[in-house]
Each structure stands twice: as structure tokens, then as C-alpha cells.
């Protein structure tokens, strides 16, 4: 399998660690960003096959980040991953490629990643 | 001097506290004694304008004869004295045979014993009350001063009757006033319309000592199931005349009696009874009727004339008060409903803010929970599957997943879910839900009985949410019956507060709910199950309420529970 690069954007450090370790175990190369601003910087400089984006973050929130990313590159796959299920109804979240409600069980997230990357 | 003496004694008696008949009797005896007359009798005028001989001195012989015939005013000597209000005195030679009246044949041969007779009108300035009759076998003729004394005495007796009449009529007025005051009190009280009218019937009956009082209220006036409020019972002989009498009264818009209604036809048969009915009219609109009746001979009952007068008065009084009272009661009901609605709104608002707080707490917990659970799972991967650590880790993972379930259900409960606007065939909807359970082996000992109303109209609702309600209730029944029993599902249509509803009743055989906890079953987080979240029925209740319906619980302790879901057929909420 060729190297697949993922970016996990979450303000919560332990979530970043958890996702990074779990996804690295799956064989991905995982980078992390602690805020929307940092994420934008990283995306400008690097290529990511998929971005996992939290919504509720201090500073720039996930929905704004999502819009900026899609404006830069419409084809960039993004998964919104939030503890909130309600944003699913928010139409501005619809431009994301998938929506996963955050859970201790990362099975759904992993499956969604595979689907989006056609693995 | 003798005359003055007599006058003094009579005045003393007439002003005494004795009962009226004793006073009259004493006076009659004193006159007989003092004036040496064997006969002193007194005729009194009755309501029917006839004179009856009612009082006598102890030695009177003539009373037995005179008492037999009641004479009209103007008839014979007695009648003419009453009519002219002028005394007549007779001596031995000019006593008219049988007192100038054809109806006293027994007097023939008796009157000759007497030498003198005197007839004096008993009256005051305006009314005639009777005639005083004196007869003496010893006195040749009465002296002028005796005649004057007798005139004074007869006027004094008239005074006694007059004051008695005044007392009677004032007593009557007072009792009328008391009755009207009581009615006023009850009309201005806060009692329910049913009790109000029951009480009015009772008050009227008591005021007139009537055996039977019935108030009938037109259906349109009161939205009550009963339209008749009755005190006492009516003799079956005349009972069937009540309704036609009332009908006639409403038709004529005036008071009528049984005699007016049935005239001669009933006179013989029902002459012992009387009924009187007055319309209760307000602003030219008939509100109802007030009827009283009973046996004429019933002791203590108001006489017909008084009763008719009183019934009319009360009916008039009721007319003005009743409509206001009923309007007030309506207003009070509306106000109470409004108050309830406001309370509900406040509660909803409280719930909303509580919900928002709950939701934000739930979200705050979800992140750390995901982290705990996530890392625990990573730990599990590294742990030795046979070791005790792995067992502990497994427990943590399961508990975290339980917490997540609770949080998700909680968030589901507190968030406002928009209602989809579907046209739903309820029967089919239930069938689909049952179909979900049917293949599940755990449900194989559950027997479903379906009693559908096949004429159920399509109902506007959110099918997915309503299905969720049925699922929750069925799951509840399943748990209550420990997986074994009968669930009966009935559908039907009914009216609740005058609006059409579809009803779905789900009955289980799970032994019912403990009465002590029944009030809590719709409260969030209330559960009797070991691993339940306590949100199933709370969510169901919220969904049904959002649809403008409600859930009714009929608990049959020892047998089972019936949940009845009411869904409005026409839904204005959606």
C-alpha cells in the first residue's frame, strides 16, 4: 500500500493522540493540527489524502475550516467528526464527504475512511 | 262601669302573648259572661270570600248548626253585615227566620228561645275579617252603651286579625327573602353547575315544603350531560304530565299549572295533586323551567296561590342570576384551561433550558468518554486476553459504551426534532412495527392480538416517530411480561374535548404497574429495568405530545397495563 497521509484536526490533545495512534496502527501516515488555523497552514504546505475535522473548536470552527479547504481544493476529501450529531442537519456541513459522530468506538470512522479512499 | 271592665279585660287579652285562637276564644267567652249572652259566635272570612263560623263561647248551642253552612258575602243577615260593614241588632219580634238565610233549616224552632241578637262586623278601616254574632234569651234589648261597647270590641277583634295577617305576611316575606338570599348566595358561589342546580332545587323545595321540585335547563345553555335537576319524587299518577307541562310552559313562555294544562280531564283523577311550572327566561330566551308539585293535602306545604307566586318570583330571580352564573362558570373553566396552558408553557420553557444545559453537559462528557473508551480499547489490544487485566478492561469498555448510549438517547430526548408531515395509515404502521419483532426469537412467546378499526381515516403524523412510540411501548410490554404473554392492540376513533382522535390501545399481560410509581413512568430517567435508560416512555410521551396528542395509562394491577395513544385526526400543529 502506498503511503496515505491523513490530517487529524482537533483541539483536544488526547483525541489527537488517540486518533493518530489508532490510525497509524491501520497503516496510515497521520499528522495532527490543534486548531483550524494550524490545519489551514499545514494543508497549504502539504498534501493530505483525507482530513478528519472536529467542528467545535476555539478560534476557527470546523465548518469554517471545511469551507476554506473546499474553496482551496474542491476534491479534497474531508470527514467531519464531532461529538454533536446535530450539525448533520446544518446544511453547511453537507459539503463534507462524510459525517461521523465521535465515539470511543472508532470502527465507524475507520470504515468511513476506507470507503472514501476506495480501499 | 261594667262595660269599662269588659273593655279592659278584652284589651288585656287581645294584647297578650297568647296564640290567636286562644285569644279569640277567651274574648268570646268573656263577652258571653259579661253581657249575659248564651251565644257568642264569630264568623271569619276565608280566602274564597265565604264566611265560616269558627269560634264560639263554651255554652254555645247554635255553633253546631251555624258551622254547617258557609255563607257568601251579602247572603243572609251575616253576609249582609259583612258586606255593609254595619252592625244589625234584633229584638225578639224582628229576628229574621233562619237569619234570613235558606240554608239553616235546623234553626227553625230554636231562634224563638232568644229575645235578642246582635251582628257586628269584625273589621278595621280597610278590611273585613268576619262577623261577631251574639244571642241572649234573657236580655230584652241591648242598651245603646252596650251597642257602642260591642262595636269597640268587634273593632278590637278586627285589630287582632289584622295584626295576625301582618305577621303572617311579613313572615312569608321574610321566608321569601331568606330563600332569595340563599339562592343569591348559591348563584354567586363557585360551585360546579351540577351542584349549583341541585342546590337550587333543594332550596326551592325547602322554601315551599314541596314534595317535588325540578329544574330543567335547555341543552344549549349548559354543556352538561344532565339537563334536569330534581329534588324529591312525584307521584306516578301525575309524573307523566311533567314533561308536557314544561313543554307547554316553554311554548307559552308563561307560568301554568296542571289544571291549566289538563283542565277538566284531570280534575277528578288528579284533584289531590298540583303542579306549577314557571319559565326561566333571560333576554327573551328560554333558559329552562322551574317546576314544583306535590299532594295538595301535604301538611305544611305552601298553599297553591303562595306557591305559584313564590315559584314565579324565584324563576324571575333565577333568570337574571343563572345566565350570569353559568357564564361565570364557563369563564372560570376557560381561565383554568388558560392557566394550565400557561403552566405547561412555563414547564416547557423550564424543560427547554434544562434540556439545553443537559445537552451541553452531555457533549462535554462525550469527548473525554471517547478518549477513555478509545485508549481502553488500545489497552485491550495490548493486554493478555487470559489475564485478569483484560477482563477489567473489557468491563470499562462495556460501561463506556453504555454511557455513550445513555448520552445519545438523552440528546435525542432533549433536542427538538422536527415532525415530518406524513399521511399515515395507523393499522399498517402497527403491522410494520410488529413485523420488525416477529422474526426475533426472543419474541416467539409473545402472542399478538390485533383488533383494528378498519374504517380508520389516514392520520397526519411523523411515521418514523410514531413507529418509535409503538416500538417503545411494545418493548416495555415485552419487558413487563418477561418475554411471555399476550399483547392486544386495538385501534379506534373517539372524541376528546370535542375533537376527533385516532386511538391505539396496547394492552399487555405483564401484571400492571405498581400504583406507587405510576406517576413517574413518563419522567425521564425513571426506570425499573436493570439496564434501561428510563427514556423510552419519556421520549414516546414527548413525541405524542408534539403531535398534539397524549398517552393514557390504564393500570390493572395484577393483570396488565393498557397504554392508549391518542392522535388527533386533524392536526393543526403540523
PDB file of C-alpha atoms in Angstrom, chain B residues 391-503:
ATOM      1  CA  UNK B 391     -11.386  -8.743  31.998  1.00  0.00           C
ATOM      2  CA  UNK B 392     -11.299  -5.400  33.817  1.00  0.00           C
ATOM      3  CA  UNK B 393     -10.539  -3.566  30.612  1.00  0.00           C
ATOM      4  CA  UNK B 394     -13.479  -5.281  28.961  1.00  0.00           C
ATOM      5  CA  UNK B 395     -15.771  -4.066  31.761  1.00  0.00           C
ATOM      6  CA  UNK B 396     -14.534  -0.490  31.283  1.00  0.00           C
ATOM      7  CA  UNK B 397     -15.139  -0.704  27.542  1.00  0.00           C
ATOM      8  CA  UNK B 398     -18.682  -2.009  28.036  1.00  0.00           C
ATOM      9  CA  UNK B 399     -19.533   0.631  30.642  1.00  0.00           C
ATOM     10  CA  UNK B 400     -18.185   3.378  28.406  1.00  0.00           C
ATOM     11  CA  UNK B 401     -20.352   2.108  25.605  1.00  0.00           C
ATOM     12  CA  UNK B 402     -23.359   2.073  27.946  1.00  0.00           C
ATOM     13  CA  UNK B 403     -22.641   5.661  28.952  1.00  0.00           C
ATOM     14  CA  UNK B 404     -22.436   6.636  25.308  1.00  0.00           C
ATOM     15  CA  UNK B 405     -25.815   5.003  24.640  1.00  0.00           C
ATOM     16  CA  UNK B 406     -27.373   6.897  27.516  1.00  0.00           C
ATOM     17  CA  UNK B 407     -25.863  10.175  26.339  1.00  0.00           C
ATOM     18  CA  UNK B 408     -27.104   9.621  22.798  1.00  0.00           C
ATOM     19  CA  UNK B 409     -30.629   8.786  23.938  1.00  0.00           C
ATOM     20  CA  UNK B 410     -30.586  11.752  26.261  1.00  0.00           C
ATOM     21  CA  UNK B 411     -29.540  14.050  23.441  1.00  0.00           C
ATOM     22  CA  UNK B 412     -32.272  12.533  21.334  1.00  0.00           C
ATOM     23  CA  UNK B 413     -34.786  13.289  24.064  1.00  0.00           C
ATOM     24  CA  UNK B 414     -33.846  16.878  24.697  1.00  0.00           C
ATOM     25  CA  UNK B 415     -33.374  18.042  21.164  1.00  0.00           C
ATOM     26  CA  UNK B 416     -36.288  19.409  19.187  1.00  0.00           C
ATOM     27  CA  UNK B 417     -36.880  17.015  16.384  1.00  0.00           C
ATOM     28  CA  UNK B 418     -38.893  18.473  13.552  1.00  0.00           C
ATOM     29  CA  UNK B 419     -42.030  16.491  12.788  1.00  0.00           C
ATOM     30  CA  UNK B 420     -42.314  15.101   9.309  1.00  0.00           C
ATOM     31  CA  UNK B 421     -45.719  15.610   7.761  1.00  0.00           C
ATOM     32  CA  UNK B 422     -46.838  12.177   6.571  1.00  0.00           C
ATOM     33  CA  UNK B 423     -50.255  10.754   5.887  1.00  0.00           C
ATOM     34  CA  UNK B 424     -50.211   7.544   7.828  1.00  0.00           C
ATOM     35  CA  UNK B 425     -52.465   4.527   7.862  1.00  0.00           C
ATOM     36  CA  UNK B 426     -52.117   3.669  11.535  1.00  0.00           C
ATOM     37  CA  UNK B 427     -53.130   0.000  11.162  1.00  0.00           C
ATOM     38  CA  UNK B 428     -50.442  -0.587   8.555  1.00  0.00           C
ATOM     39  CA  UNK B 429     -47.945   1.301  10.636  1.00  0.00           C
ATOM     40  CA  UNK B 430     -48.553  -1.037  13.599  1.00  0.00           C
ATOM     41  CA  UNK B 431     -48.323  -4.084  11.341  1.00  0.00           C
ATOM     42  CA  UNK B 432     -44.913  -2.905  10.158  1.00  0.00           C
ATOM     43  CA  UNK B 433     -43.728  -2.485  13.739  1.00  0.00           C
ATOM     44  CA  UNK B 434     -44.940  -5.953  14.718  1.00  0.00           C
ATOM     45  CA  UNK B 435     -43.234  -7.291  11.629  1.00  0.00           C
ATOM     46  CA  UNK B 436     -39.948  -5.918  12.978  1.00  0.00           C
ATOM     47  CA  UNK B 437     -40.244  -8.045  16.100  1.00  0.00           C
ATOM     48  CA  UNK B 438     -41.740 -11.152  14.566  1.00  0.00           C
ATOM     49  CA  UNK B 439     -38.503 -12.753  13.290  1.00  0.00           C
ATOM     50  CA  UNK B 440     -36.769 -12.207  16.664  1.00  0.00           C
ATOM     51  CA  UNK B 441     -36.543 -15.471  18.576  1.00  0.00           C
ATOM     52  CA  UNK B 442     -36.893 -13.643  21.901  1.00  0.00           C
ATOM     53  CA  UNK B 443     -40.391 -12.622  20.829  1.00  0.00           C
ATOM     54  CA  UNK B 444     -41.637 -16.067  19.882  1.00  0.00           C
ATOM     55  CA  UNK B 445     -43.598 -16.442  23.135  1.00  0.00           C
ATOM     56  CA  UNK B 446     -45.391 -13.156  22.642  1.00  0.00           C
ATOM     57  CA  UNK B 447     -48.838 -13.588  21.198  1.00  0.00           C
ATOM     58  CA  UNK B 448     -50.216 -10.585  19.316  1.00  0.00           C
ATOM     59  CA  UNK B 449     -53.962  -9.974  19.156  1.00  0.00           C
ATOM     60  CA  UNK B 450     -54.964  -7.314  16.668  1.00  0.00           C
ATOM     61  CA  UNK B 451     -58.396  -5.682  16.782  1.00  0.00           C
ATOM     62  CA  UNK B 452     -58.281  -2.970  14.175  1.00  0.00           C
ATOM     63  CA  UNK B 453     -60.903  -0.438  13.289  1.00  0.00           C
ATOM     64  CA  UNK B 454     -60.798  -0.828   9.520  1.00  0.00           C
ATOM     65  CA  UNK B 455     -62.563   2.485   8.963  1.00  0.00           C
ATOM     66  CA  UNK B 456     -59.685   4.468  10.475  1.00  0.00           C
ATOM     67  CA  UNK B 457     -59.033   7.584   8.414  1.00  0.00           C
ATOM     68  CA  UNK B 458     -55.475   8.440   7.299  1.00  0.00           C
ATOM     69  CA  UNK B 459     -53.782  10.348  10.104  1.00  0.00           C
ATOM     70  CA  UNK B 460     -51.305  13.182   9.763  1.00  0.00           C
ATOM     71  CA  UNK B 461     -48.150  12.338  11.687  1.00  0.00           C
ATOM     72  CA  UNK B 462     -44.431  11.623  11.501  1.00  0.00           C
ATOM     73  CA  UNK B 463     -44.484   7.907  10.702  1.00  0.00           C
ATOM     74  CA  UNK B 464     -40.938   7.237  11.892  1.00  0.00           C
ATOM     75  CA  UNK B 465     -41.530   8.957  15.214  1.00  0.00           C
ATOM     76  CA  UNK B 466     -44.894   7.290  15.747  1.00  0.00           C
ATOM     77  CA  UNK B 467     -43.350   3.931  14.970  1.00  0.00           C
ATOM     78  CA  UNK B 468     -40.730   4.740  17.595  1.00  0.00           C
ATOM     79  CA  UNK B 469     -43.564   5.268  20.085  1.00  0.00           C
ATOM     80  CA  UNK B 470     -45.111   1.887  19.301  1.00  0.00           C
ATOM     81  CA  UNK B 471     -41.711   0.215  19.493  1.00  0.00           C
ATOM     82  CA  UNK B 472     -41.029   1.767  22.889  1.00  0.00           C
ATOM     83  CA  UNK B 473     -44.404   0.734  24.290  1.00  0.00           C
ATOM     84  CA  UNK B 474     -44.089  -2.779  22.870  1.00  0.00           C
ATOM     85  CA  UNK B 475     -40.564  -3.102  24.284  1.00  0.00           C
ATOM     86  CA  UNK B 476     -41.955  -2.044  27.614  1.00  0.00           C
ATOM     87  CA  UNK B 477     -44.695  -4.650  27.451  1.00  0.00           C
ATOM     88  CA  UNK B 478     -42.147  -7.247  26.426  1.00  0.00           C
ATOM     89  CA  UNK B 479     -40.012  -6.478  29.467  1.00  0.00           C
ATOM     90  CA  UNK B 480     -43.025  -6.369  31.796  1.00  0.00           C
ATOM     91  CA  UNK B 481     -44.118  -9.825  30.614  1.00  0.00           C
ATOM     92  CA  UNK B 482     -40.565 -11.179  30.758  1.00  0.00           C
ATOM     93  CA  UNK B 483     -40.894 -12.250  27.155  1.00  0.00           C
ATOM     94  CA  UNK B 484     -44.036 -14.303  27.552  1.00  0.00           C
ATOM     95  CA  UNK B 485     -47.661 -13.228  27.238  1.00  0.00           C
ATOM     96  CA  UNK B 486     -50.276 -11.601  25.073  1.00  0.00           C
ATOM     97  CA  UNK B 487     -50.225  -8.121  23.634  1.00  0.00           C
ATOM     98  CA  UNK B 488     -53.590  -6.869  22.416  1.00  0.00           C
ATOM     99  CA  UNK B 489     -53.554  -3.947  20.025  1.00  0.00           C
ATOM    100  CA  UNK B 490     -56.809  -2.182  19.314  1.00  0.00           C
ATOM    101  CA  UNK B 491     -57.368   0.819  17.121  1.00  0.00           C
ATOM    102  CA  UNK B 492     -60.383   3.053  17.120  1.00  0.00           C
ATOM    103  CA  UNK B 493     -61.768   6.553  16.817  1.00  0.00           C
ATOM    104  CA  UNK B 494     -63.053   8.755  19.563  1.00  0.00           C
ATOM    105  CA  UNK B 495     -63.771  12.303  20.582  1.00  0.00           C
ATOM    106  CA  UNK B 496     -61.685  14.008  23.220  1.00  0.00           C
ATOM    107  CA  UNK B 497     -62.667  17.539  24.212  1.00  0.00           C
ATOM    108  CA  UNK B 498     -64.902  17.624  21.154  1.00  0.00           C
ATOM    109  CA  UNK B 499     -62.083  16.887  18.715  1.00  0.00           C
ATOM    110  CA  UNK B 500     -61.698  13.678  16.695  1.00  0.00           C
ATOM    111  CA  UNK B 501     -58.845  11.361  17.619  1.00  0.00           C
ATOM    112  CA  UNK B 502     -57.465   8.032  16.497  1.00  0.00           C
ATOM    113  CA  UNK B 503     -56.753   5.795  19.465  1.00  0.00           C
TER     114      UNK B 503
END
